XYZ file of C-alpha atoms in Angstrom:
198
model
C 25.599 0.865 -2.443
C 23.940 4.403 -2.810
C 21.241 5.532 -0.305
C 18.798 8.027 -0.139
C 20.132 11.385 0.473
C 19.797 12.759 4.306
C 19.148 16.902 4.964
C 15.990 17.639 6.956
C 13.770 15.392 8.422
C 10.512 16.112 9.926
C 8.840 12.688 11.765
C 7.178 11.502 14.556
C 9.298 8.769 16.566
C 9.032 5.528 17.983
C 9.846 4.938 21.831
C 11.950 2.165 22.608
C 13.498 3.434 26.457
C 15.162 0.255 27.009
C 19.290 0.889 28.166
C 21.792 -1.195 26.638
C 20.010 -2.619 23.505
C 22.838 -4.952 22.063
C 22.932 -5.508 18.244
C 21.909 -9.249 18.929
C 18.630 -7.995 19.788
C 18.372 -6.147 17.066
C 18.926 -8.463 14.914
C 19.320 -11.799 16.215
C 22.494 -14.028 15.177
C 20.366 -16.640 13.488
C 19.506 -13.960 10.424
C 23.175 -13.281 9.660
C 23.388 -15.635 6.495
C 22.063 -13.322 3.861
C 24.550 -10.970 2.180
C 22.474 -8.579 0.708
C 20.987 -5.448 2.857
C 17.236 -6.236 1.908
C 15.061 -7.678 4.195
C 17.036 -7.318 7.541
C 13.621 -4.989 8.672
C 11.146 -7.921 8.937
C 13.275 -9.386 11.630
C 14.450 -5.849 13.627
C 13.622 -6.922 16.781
C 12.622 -9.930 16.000
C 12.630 -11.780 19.720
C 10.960 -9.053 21.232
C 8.685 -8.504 18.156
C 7.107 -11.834 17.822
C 6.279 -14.969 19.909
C 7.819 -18.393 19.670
C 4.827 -19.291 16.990
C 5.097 -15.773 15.007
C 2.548 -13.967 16.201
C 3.205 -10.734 17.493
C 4.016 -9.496 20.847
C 1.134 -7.268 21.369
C 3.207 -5.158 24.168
C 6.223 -4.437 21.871
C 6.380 -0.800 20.339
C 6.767 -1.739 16.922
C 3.836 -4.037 16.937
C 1.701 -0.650 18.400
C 0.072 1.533 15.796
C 0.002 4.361 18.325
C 3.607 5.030 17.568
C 5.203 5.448 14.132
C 7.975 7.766 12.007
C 11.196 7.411 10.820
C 13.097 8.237 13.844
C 13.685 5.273 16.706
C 14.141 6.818 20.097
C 16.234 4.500 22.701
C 17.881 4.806 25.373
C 21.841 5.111 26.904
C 24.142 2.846 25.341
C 22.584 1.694 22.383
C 23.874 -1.354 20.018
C 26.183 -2.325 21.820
C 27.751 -6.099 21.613
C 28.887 -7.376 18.297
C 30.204 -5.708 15.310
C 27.223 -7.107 13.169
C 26.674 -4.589 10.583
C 23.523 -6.611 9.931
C 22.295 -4.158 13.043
C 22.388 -1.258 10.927
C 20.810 -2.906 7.693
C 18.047 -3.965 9.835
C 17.179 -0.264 11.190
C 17.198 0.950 8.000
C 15.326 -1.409 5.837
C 12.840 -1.334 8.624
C 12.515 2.336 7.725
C 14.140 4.273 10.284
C 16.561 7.431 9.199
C 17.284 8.860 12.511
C 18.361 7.029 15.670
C 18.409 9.022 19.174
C 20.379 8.203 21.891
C 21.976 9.282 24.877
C 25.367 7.278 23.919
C 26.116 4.833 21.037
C 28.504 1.735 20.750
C 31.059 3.004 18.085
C 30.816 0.449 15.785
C 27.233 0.428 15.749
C 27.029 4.158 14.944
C 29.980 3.627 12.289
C 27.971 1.084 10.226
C 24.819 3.489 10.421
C 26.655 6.110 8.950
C 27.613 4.158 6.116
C 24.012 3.072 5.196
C 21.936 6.133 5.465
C 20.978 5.825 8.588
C 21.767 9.113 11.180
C 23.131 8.060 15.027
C 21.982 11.473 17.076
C 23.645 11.464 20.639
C 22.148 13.831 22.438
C 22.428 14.745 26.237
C 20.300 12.523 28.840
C 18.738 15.433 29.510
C 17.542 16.309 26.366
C 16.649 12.495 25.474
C 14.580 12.813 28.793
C 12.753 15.770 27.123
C 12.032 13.604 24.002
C 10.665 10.421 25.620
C 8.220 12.806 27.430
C 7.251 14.951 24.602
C 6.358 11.070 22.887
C 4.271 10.452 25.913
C 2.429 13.146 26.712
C 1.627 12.801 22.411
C 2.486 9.980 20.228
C 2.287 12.036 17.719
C 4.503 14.444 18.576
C 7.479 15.426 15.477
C 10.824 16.400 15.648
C 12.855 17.623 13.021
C 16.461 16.598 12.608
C 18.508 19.062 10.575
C 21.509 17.202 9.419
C 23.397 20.439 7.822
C 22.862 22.314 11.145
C 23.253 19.797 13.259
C 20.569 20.083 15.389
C 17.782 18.199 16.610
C 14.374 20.033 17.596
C 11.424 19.114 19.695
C 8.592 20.886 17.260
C 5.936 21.021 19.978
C 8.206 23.240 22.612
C 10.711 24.875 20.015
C 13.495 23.114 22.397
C 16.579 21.857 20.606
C 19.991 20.350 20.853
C 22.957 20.017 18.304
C 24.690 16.890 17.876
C 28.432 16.172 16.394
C 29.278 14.388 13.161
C 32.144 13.227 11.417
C 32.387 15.800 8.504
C 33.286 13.177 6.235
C 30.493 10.880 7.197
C 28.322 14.005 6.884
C 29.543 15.105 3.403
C 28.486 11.539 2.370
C 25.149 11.298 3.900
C 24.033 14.711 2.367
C 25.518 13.091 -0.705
C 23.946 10.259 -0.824
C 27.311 7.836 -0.459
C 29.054 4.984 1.082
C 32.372 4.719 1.167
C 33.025 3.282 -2.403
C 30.310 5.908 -3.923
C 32.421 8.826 -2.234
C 35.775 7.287 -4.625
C 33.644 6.805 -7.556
C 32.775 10.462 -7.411
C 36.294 11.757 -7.254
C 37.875 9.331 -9.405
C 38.571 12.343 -12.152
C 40.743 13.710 -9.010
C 42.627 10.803 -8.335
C 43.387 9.687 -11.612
C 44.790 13.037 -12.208
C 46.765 12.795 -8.566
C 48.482 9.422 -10.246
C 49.697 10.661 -13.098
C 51.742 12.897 -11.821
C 53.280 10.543 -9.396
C 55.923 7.972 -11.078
C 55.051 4.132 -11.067
């Protein structure tokens, strides 16, 4: 399933400061059943989102107008737990593109890469610098700069690069999962069979 192509992005961000955010709150188990990647956003969150009756939390970030953007800022270790890649789905139908952290479950930060949506780990310093920049202005942008790697903090000029898998980052500049990148170089490997023998 083809996504929207990642470069630059430019955005305000959306505090969430909470360590060790497992992927069952962020998408609770009870959503799991559908297949498809649509619709996972309504219940990001959904436990800390919204009350036992559906009404929202009025304390929870998401349910704040202050804050907004495509980029989710939280804190060390996020998405850890399960392997859900329901997690991932979730973030990005919600809207998000970037996600900052200090550290990132693996798995977690696999299945974003192969939906679109871009896992930063950056330092705990640096992350520190980010949640305060958000405070001191919830308006405050940062631009992400996926062919240079770097993350920037618009307001102070401060910045920080970030690795990436240069597969995963051929494909999200691209545009493609995992099946898109073999549909695009199925000339190539047609040609590489025939000149092997059956």
């Amino acid at each position: 399933m083809a996504y929207d192509k990642f470069n630059t992005l430019k955005s305000s961000a959306v505090p969430l400061p909470i360590e060790n955010v497992d992927t069952d709150q962020i998408i609770p188990a009870r959503f799991l059943k559908a297949t498809e990647r649509k619709g996972f956003g309504d219940n990001l969150f959904r436990d800390w989102r919204y009350n036992g009756d559906g009404t929202e939390k009025k304390d929870f970030v998401l349910n704040n107008p202050t804050y907004s953007g495509k980029i989710l800022v939280g804190g060390k270790n996020f998405g850890s737990g399960s392997s859900r890649e329901h997690a991932a789905w979730a973030v990005y139908d919600y809207g998000f593109r970037v996600v900052i952290s200090s550290f990132f479950a693996d798995i977690f930060r696999n299945n974003c890469l192969n939906i679109g949506v871009l896992p930063v780990q950056v330092s705990a310093e640096f992350l520190d610098k980010v949640l305060k920049a958000i405070e001191a202005d919830p308006n405050a942008t940062f631009e992400v700069s996926l062919p240079e790697q770097t993350i920037t903090i618009e307001g102070s000029g401060e910045s920080e690069s970030f690795d990436i898998n240069a597969y995963k980052k051929a494909n999200l500049l691209n545009g493609f999962d995992d099946i898109d990148y073999l549909l695009n170089i199925q000339k190539e490997i047609k040609e590489f069979a025939s000149d092997r023998p059956l």
